[in-house]
Coordinates of C-alpha atoms and ligand atoms in Angstrom, one line a residue:
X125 CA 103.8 148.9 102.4
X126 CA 104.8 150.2 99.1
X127 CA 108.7 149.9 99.0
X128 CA 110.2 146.9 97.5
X129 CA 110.7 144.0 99.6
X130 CA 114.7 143.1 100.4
X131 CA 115.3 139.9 99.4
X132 CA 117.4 137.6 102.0
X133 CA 118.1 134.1 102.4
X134 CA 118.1 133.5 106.0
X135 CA 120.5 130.7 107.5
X136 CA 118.6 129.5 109.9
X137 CA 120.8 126.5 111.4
X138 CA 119.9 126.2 114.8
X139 CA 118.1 129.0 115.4
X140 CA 114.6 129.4 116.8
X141 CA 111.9 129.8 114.7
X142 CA 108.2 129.9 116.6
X143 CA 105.7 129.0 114.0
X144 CA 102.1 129.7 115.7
X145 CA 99.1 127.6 114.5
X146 CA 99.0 123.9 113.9
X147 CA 97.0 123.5 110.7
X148 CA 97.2 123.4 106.7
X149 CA 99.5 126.7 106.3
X150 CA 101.9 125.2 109.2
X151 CA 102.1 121.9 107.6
X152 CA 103.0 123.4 104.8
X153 CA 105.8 125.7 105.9
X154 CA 107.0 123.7 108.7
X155 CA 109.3 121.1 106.3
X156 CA 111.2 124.0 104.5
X157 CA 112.4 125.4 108.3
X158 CA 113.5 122.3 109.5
X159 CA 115.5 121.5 105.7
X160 CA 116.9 124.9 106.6
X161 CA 117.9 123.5 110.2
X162 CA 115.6 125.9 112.5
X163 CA 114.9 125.1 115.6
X164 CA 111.2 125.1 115.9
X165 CA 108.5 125.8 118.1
X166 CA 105.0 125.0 117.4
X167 CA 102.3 127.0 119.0
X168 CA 99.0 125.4 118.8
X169 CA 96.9 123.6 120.7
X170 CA 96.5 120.7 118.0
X171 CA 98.0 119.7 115.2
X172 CA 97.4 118.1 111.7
X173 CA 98.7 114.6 111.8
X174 CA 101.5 115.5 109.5
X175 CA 102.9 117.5 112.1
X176 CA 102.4 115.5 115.1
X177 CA 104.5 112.4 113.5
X178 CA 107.5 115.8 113.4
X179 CA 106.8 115.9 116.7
X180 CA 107.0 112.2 117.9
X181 CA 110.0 112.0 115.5
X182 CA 111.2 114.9 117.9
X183 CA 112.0 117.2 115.0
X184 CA 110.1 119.8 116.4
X185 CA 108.8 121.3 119.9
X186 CA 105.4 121.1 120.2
X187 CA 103.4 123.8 123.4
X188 CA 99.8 122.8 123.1
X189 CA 98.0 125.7 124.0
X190 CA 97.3 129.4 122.6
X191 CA 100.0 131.3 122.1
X192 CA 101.9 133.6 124.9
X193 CA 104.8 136.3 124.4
X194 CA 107.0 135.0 126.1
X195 CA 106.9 132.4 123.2
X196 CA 109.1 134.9 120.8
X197 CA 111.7 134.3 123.6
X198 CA 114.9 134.0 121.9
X199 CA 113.3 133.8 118.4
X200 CA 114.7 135.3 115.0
X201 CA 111.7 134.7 113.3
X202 CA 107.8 133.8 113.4
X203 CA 105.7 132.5 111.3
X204 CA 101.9 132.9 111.9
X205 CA 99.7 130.4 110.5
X206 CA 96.4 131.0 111.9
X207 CA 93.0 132.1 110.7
X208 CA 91.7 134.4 113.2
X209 CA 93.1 138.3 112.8
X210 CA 92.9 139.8 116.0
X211 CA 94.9 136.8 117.3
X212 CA 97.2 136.8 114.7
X213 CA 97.6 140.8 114.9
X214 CA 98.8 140.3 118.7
X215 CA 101.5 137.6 117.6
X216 CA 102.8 140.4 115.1
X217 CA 102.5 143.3 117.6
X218 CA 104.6 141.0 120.3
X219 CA 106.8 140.6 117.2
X220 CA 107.1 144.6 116.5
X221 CA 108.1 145.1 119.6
X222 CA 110.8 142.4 120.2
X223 CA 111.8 143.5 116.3
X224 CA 111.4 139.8 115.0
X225 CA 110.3 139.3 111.9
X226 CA 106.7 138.0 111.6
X227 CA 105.4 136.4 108.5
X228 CA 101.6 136.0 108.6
X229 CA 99.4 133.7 106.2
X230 CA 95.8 135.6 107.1
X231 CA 97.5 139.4 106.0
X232 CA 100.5 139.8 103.8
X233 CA 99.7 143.3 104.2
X234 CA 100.3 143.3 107.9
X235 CA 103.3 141.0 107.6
X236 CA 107.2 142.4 108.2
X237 CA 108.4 139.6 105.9
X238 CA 106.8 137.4 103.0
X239 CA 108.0 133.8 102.0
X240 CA 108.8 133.4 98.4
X241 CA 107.8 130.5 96.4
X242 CA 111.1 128.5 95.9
X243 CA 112.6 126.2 93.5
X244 CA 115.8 124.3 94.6
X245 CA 118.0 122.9 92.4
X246 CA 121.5 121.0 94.0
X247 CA 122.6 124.0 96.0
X248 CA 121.2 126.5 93.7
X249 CA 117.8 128.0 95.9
X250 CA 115.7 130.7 93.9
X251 CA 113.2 132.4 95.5
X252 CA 110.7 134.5 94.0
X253 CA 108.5 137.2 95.5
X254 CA 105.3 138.3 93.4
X255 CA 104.3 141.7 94.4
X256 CA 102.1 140.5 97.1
X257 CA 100.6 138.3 94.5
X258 CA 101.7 134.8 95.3
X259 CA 100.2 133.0 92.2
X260 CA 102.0 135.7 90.2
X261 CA 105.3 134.3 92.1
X262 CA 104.1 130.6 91.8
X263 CA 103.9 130.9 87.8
X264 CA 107.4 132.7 87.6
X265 CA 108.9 130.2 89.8
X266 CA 107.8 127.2 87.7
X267 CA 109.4 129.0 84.4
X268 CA 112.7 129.0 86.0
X269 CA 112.7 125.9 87.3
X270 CA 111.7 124.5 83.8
X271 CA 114.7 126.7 82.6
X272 CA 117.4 125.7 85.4
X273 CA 116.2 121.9 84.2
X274 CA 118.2 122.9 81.0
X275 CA 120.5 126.0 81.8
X276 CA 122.5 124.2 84.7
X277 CA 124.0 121.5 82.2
X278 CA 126.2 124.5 80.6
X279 CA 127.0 125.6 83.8
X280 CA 128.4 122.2 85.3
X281 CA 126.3 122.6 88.4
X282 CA 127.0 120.2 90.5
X283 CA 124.3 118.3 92.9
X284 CA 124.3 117.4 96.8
X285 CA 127.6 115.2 97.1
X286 CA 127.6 111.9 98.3
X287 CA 130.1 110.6 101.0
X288 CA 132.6 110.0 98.4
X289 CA 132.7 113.5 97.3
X290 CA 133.8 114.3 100.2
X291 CA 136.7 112.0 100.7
X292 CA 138.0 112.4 96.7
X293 CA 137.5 115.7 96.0
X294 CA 137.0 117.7 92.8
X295 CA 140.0 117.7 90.4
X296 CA 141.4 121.3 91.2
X297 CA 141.1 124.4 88.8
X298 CA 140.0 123.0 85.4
X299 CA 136.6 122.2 84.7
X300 CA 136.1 119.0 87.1
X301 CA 134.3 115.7 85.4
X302 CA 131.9 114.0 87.8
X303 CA 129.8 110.7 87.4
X304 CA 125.9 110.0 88.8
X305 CA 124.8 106.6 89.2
X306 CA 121.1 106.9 88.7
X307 CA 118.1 104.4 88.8
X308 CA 116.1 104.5 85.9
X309 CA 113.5 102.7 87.6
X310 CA 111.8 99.5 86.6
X311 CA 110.6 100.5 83.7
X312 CA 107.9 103.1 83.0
X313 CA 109.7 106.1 82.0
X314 CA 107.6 108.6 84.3
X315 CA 109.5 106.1 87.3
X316 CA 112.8 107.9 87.4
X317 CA 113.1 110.1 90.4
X318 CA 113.0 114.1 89.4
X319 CA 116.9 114.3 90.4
X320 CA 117.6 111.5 88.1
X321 CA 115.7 113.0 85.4
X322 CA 117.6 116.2 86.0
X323 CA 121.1 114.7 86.1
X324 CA 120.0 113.2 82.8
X325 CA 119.3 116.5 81.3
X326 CA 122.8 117.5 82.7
X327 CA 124.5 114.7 81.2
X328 CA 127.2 114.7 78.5
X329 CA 127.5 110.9 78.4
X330 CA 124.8 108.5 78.9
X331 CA 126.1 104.7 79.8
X332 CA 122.9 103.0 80.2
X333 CA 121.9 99.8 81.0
X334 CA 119.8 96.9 78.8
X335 CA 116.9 97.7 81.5
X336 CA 116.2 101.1 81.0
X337 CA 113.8 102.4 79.7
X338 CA 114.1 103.0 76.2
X339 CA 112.0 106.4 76.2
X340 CA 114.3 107.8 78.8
X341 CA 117.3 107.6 75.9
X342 CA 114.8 109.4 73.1
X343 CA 115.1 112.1 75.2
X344 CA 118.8 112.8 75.6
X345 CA 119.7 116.1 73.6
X346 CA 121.3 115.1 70.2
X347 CA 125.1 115.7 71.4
X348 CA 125.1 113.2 74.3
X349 CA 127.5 110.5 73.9
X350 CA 125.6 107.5 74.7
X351 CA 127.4 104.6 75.8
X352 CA 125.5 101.1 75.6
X353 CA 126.4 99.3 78.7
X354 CA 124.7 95.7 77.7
X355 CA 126.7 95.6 74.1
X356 CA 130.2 95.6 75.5
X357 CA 131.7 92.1 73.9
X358 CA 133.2 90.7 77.1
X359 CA 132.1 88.3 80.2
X360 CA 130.6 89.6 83.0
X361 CA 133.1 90.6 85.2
X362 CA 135.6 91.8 82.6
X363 CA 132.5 94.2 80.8
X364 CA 132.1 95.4 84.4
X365 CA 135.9 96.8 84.2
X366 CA 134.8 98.5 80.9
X367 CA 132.5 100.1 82.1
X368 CA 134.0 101.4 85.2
X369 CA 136.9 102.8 82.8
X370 CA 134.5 104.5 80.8
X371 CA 133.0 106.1 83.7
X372 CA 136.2 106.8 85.0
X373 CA 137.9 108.3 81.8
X374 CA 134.8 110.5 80.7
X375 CA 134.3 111.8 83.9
X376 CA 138.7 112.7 84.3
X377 CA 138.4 114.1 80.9
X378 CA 135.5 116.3 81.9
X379 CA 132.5 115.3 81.4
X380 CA 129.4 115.1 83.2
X381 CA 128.6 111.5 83.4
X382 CA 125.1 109.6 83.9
X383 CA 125.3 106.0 84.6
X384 CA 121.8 105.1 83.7
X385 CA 120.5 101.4 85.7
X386 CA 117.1 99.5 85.8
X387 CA 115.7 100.1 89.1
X388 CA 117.6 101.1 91.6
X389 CA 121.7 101.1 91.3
X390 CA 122.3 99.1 94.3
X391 CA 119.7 95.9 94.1
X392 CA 121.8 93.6 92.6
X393 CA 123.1 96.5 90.2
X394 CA 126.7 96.6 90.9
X395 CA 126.2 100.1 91.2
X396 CA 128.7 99.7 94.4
X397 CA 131.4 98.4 92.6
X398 CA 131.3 101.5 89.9
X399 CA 131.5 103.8 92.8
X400 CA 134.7 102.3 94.1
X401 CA 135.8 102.3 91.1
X402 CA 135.4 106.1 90.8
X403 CA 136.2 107.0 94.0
X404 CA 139.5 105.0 93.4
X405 CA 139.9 107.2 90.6
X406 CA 139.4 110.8 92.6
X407 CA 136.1 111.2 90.5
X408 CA 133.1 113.0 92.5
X409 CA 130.2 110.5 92.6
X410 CA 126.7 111.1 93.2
X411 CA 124.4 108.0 93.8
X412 CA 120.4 108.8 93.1
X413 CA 118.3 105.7 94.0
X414 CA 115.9 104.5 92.2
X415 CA 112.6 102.6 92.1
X416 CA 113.0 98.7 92.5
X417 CA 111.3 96.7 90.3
X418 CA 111.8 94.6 93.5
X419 CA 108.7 96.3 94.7
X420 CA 107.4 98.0 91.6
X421 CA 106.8 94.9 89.5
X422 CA 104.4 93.4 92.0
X423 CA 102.7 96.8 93.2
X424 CA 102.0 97.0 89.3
X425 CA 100.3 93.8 89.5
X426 CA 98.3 94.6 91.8
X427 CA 100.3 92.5 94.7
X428 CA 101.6 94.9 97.6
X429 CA 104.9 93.0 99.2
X430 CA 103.6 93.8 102.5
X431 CA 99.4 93.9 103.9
X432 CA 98.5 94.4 107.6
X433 CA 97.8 91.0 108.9
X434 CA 99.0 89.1 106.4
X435 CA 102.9 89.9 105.5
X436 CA 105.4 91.9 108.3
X437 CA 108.1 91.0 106.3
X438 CA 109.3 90.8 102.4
X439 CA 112.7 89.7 101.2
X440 CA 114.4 90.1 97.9
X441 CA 116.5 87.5 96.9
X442 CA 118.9 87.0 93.6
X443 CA 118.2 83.3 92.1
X444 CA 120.5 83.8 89.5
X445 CA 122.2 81.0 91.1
X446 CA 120.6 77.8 91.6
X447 CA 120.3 77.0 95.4
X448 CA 122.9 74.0 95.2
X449 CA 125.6 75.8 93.6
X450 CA 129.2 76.1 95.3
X451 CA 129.0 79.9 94.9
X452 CA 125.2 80.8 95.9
X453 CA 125.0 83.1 99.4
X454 CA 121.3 82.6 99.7
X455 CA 120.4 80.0 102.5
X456 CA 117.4 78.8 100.7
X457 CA 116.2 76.3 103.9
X458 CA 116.3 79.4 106.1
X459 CA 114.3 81.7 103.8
X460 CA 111.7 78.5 103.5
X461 CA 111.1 79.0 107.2
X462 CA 109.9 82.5 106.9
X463 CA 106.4 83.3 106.7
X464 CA 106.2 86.7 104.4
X465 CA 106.8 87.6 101.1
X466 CA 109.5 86.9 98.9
X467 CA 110.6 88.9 96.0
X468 CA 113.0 87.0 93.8
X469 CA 115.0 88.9 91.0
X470 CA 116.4 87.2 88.0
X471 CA 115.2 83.7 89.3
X472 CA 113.4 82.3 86.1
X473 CA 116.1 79.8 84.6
X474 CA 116.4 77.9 88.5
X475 CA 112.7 78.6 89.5
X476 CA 112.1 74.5 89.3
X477 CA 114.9 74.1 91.8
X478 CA 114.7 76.9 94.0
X479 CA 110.5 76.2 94.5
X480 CA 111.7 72.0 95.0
X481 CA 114.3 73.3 98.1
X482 CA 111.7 76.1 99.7
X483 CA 109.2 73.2 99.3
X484 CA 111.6 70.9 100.6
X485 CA 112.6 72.9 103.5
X486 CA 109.1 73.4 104.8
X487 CA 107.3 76.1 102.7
X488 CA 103.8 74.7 101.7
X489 CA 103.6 74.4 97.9
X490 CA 100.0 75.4 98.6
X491 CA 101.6 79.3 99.1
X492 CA 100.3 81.6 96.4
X493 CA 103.3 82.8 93.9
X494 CA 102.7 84.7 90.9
X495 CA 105.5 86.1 87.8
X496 CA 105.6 89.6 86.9
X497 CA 107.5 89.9 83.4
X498 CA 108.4 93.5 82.4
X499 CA 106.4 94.9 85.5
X500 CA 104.9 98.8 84.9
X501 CA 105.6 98.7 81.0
X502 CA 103.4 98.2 78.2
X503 CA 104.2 94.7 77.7
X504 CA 103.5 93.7 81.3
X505 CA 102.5 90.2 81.7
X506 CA 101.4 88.3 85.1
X507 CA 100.9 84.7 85.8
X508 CA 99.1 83.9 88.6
X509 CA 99.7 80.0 90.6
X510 CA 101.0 78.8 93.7
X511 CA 104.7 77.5 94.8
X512 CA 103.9 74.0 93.7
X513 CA 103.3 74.6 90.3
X514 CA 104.7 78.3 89.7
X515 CA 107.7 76.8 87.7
X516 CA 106.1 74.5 85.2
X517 CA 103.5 77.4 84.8
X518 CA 106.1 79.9 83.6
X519 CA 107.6 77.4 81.4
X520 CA 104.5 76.6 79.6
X521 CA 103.5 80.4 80.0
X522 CA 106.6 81.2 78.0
X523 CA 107.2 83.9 80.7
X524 CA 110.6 85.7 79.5
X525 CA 113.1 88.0 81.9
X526 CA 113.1 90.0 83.2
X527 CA 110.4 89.3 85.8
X528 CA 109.9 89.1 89.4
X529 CA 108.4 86.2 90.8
X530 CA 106.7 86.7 93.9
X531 CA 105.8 84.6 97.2
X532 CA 103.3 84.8 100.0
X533 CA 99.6 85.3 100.8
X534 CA 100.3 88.8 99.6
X535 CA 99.8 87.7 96.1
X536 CA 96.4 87.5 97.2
X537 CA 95.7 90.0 99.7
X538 CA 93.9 92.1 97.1
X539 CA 91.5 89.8 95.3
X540 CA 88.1 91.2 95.7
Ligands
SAM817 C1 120.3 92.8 87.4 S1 118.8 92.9 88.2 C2 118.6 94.6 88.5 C3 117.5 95.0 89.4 C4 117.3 96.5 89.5 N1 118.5 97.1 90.0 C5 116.1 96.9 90.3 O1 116.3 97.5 91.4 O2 115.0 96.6 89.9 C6 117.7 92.5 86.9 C7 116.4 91.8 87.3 O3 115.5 92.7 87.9 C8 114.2 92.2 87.6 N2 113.5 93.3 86.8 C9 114.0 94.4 86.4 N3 113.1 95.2 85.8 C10 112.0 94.4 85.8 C11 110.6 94.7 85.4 N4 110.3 95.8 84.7 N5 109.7 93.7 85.6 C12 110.0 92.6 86.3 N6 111.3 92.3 86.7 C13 112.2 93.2 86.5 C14 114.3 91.0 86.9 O4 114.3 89.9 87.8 C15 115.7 91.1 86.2 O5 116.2 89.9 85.9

């Protein structure tokens, strides 16, 4: 084939797509059909494991045997993933005939289409073919997508909406302001998610919280407006109203804003009430989750919040209130009755009381508990102790917030 290839980008929403072979290669390219919406149908007569949990999730059909012509019925396209050429040259001639397009991993040569190596950004899809060479292809690929990182901020491309987009709508004709509301993660700057990091790169105002990380904000280019979230002078409730105006007004006056959180934006981040607030407002919102220190913290220390046969369960709790105050939601004597893990967030100041009420509601004070302060960063500490004596521990520890302490033979689960 010496002609140019004709480049196409195939909607393939409900359509049949019969992918032949059930190993590496169709692991591989099986995810990107079914992102694009193809029905599939897997030839093979096994699978990798990755493809048989598609199949028990009944994202796919599976037909475990060799592969037959009258498999191509009703396809638009097939993909053949196998090794051996003579059985992959008869897939392709049953293809020629029925004119479907065959892709084949053992002969690009042979093949009536090639797959490009892609690089999806929001709704923006580039594809690029390499000649027939697909490391040539890989290499340009990953220079544009280190370039679309940057480019797309002049551009205001926006990313996937969330439900809210969808019920406020842009602001019509002029240049249309939108917020994110990103977790940062719980501390570790490589922890953002790769959207978050993009949306950063996007942003033209930053509001970020006291949690995250620091090194994130080096990074911002010079003309982002950064907007420090934890040094707005008023109580809690009324700096919350400051900041959703912020959001709000950058976002109506046309910017592209970031609302930067520790961890992720909806663990006891208010990031609900900011999206009401912008929805309220008619402003696009985008929501990109983040990782929990909920989970992180302890995982850094070595203390997974769940370990086959010894926790089915963890639950993460608020103790910024103490357990016998008017306003708490937490029933403390309930969650003493439970046998897993718990994970409580900004719990420090009322640890005494809330370890006396698990205690007195049952929980053994023998149960191992250990403190994670400023889990996955440089200055992580852990304390190590049980529920009995966690609280005096951290107070003579001098363990500072934020931290996560942590409940449950879990904390042990991993000692050699
Ligand atoms: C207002 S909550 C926000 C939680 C955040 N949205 C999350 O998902 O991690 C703040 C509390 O999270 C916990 N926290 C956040 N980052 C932490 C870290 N790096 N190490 C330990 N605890 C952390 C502390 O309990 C802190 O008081």
């Amino acid at each position: 084939m010496t002609s140019n290839p004709y480049p196409l980008g195939l909607r393939l929403d409900g359509r049949r797509v019969v992918v032949v072979g059930g190993g590496a290669v169709a692991t591989r390219r099986v995810p990107a059909l079914l992102d694009a919406g193809a029905d599939v149908l897997l030839v093979a007569p096994e699978l990798t494991p990755a493809l048989r949990a598609r199949v028990d999730a009944g994202r796919l059909h599976w037909v475990p045997r060799r592969f037959l012509p009258e498999d191509l019925d009703g396809a638009w396209l097939v993909q053949v993933a196998i090794d051996d050429p003579i059985a992959a040259a008869s897939v392709s001639a049953v293809a020629a005939e029925r004119r479907i397009f065959c892709v084949r991993a053992d002969d690009r040569t042979a093949a009536t289409a090639w797959t490009p190596a892609v690089t999806r950004h929001g709704p923006v899809t580039v594809a690029v073919l390499g000649g027939g060479d697909p490391r040539r292809a890989m290499t340009v690929r990953d220079a544009i997508r280190d370039l679309l990182a940057v480019r797309l901020v002049s551009n205001g491309t926006a990313p996937t909406p969330s439900r809210p987009d969808a019920a406020t709508g842009a602001t019509g004709g002029r240049q249309a302001g939108r917020v994110a509301l990103v977790g940062a993660g719980p501390g570790d700057p490589e922890l953002i998610t790769v959207r978050g990091w993009r949306l950063l790169t996007e942003a033209d105002v930053v509001v970020a919280d006291r949690l995250v990380p620091g090194l994130l904000l080096d990074e911002l280019r010079p003309d982002v407006e950064l907007v420090d979230a934890s040094k707005i002078p008023y109580g809690p409730s009324r700096a919350q109203e400051e900041i959703n105006q912020i959001l709000v007004d950058r976002a109506l006056a046309g910017a592209v804003v970031v609302r930067l959180k520790g961890g992720d934006p909806y663990v006891f981040g208010r990031g609900g009430e900011e999206l009401l607030a912008c929805a309220e407002a008619g402003v696009p919102v985008t929501v990109v989750p983040g990782v929990t220190s909920s989970i992180a913290a302890p995982a850094a220390a070595g203390i997974p919040v769940t370990h086959r046969g010894v926790a089915h369960e963890f639950t993460v709790v608020s103790g910024h209130l103490a357990p016998d105050s008017p306003a708490s939601l937490v029933r403390w004597d309930a969650l003493a009755g439970l046998r897993g893990t718990l994970v409580i967030l900004m719990g420090l100041k009322n640890l005494a009381a809330i370890t006396a009420t698990l205690i007195a509601h049952g929980r053994s004070p023998e149960t191992p508990a250990a403190v994670v302060q400023e889990g996955t960063t440089g200055a992580q500490r852990v304390l190590r102790s049980t529920l009995g004596a966690v609280a005096a521990d951290a107070q003579a520890a001098d363990v500072r917030p934020p931290a996560v302490v942590v409940l449950g033979d879990v904390v042990s689960a991993l000692d050699g």
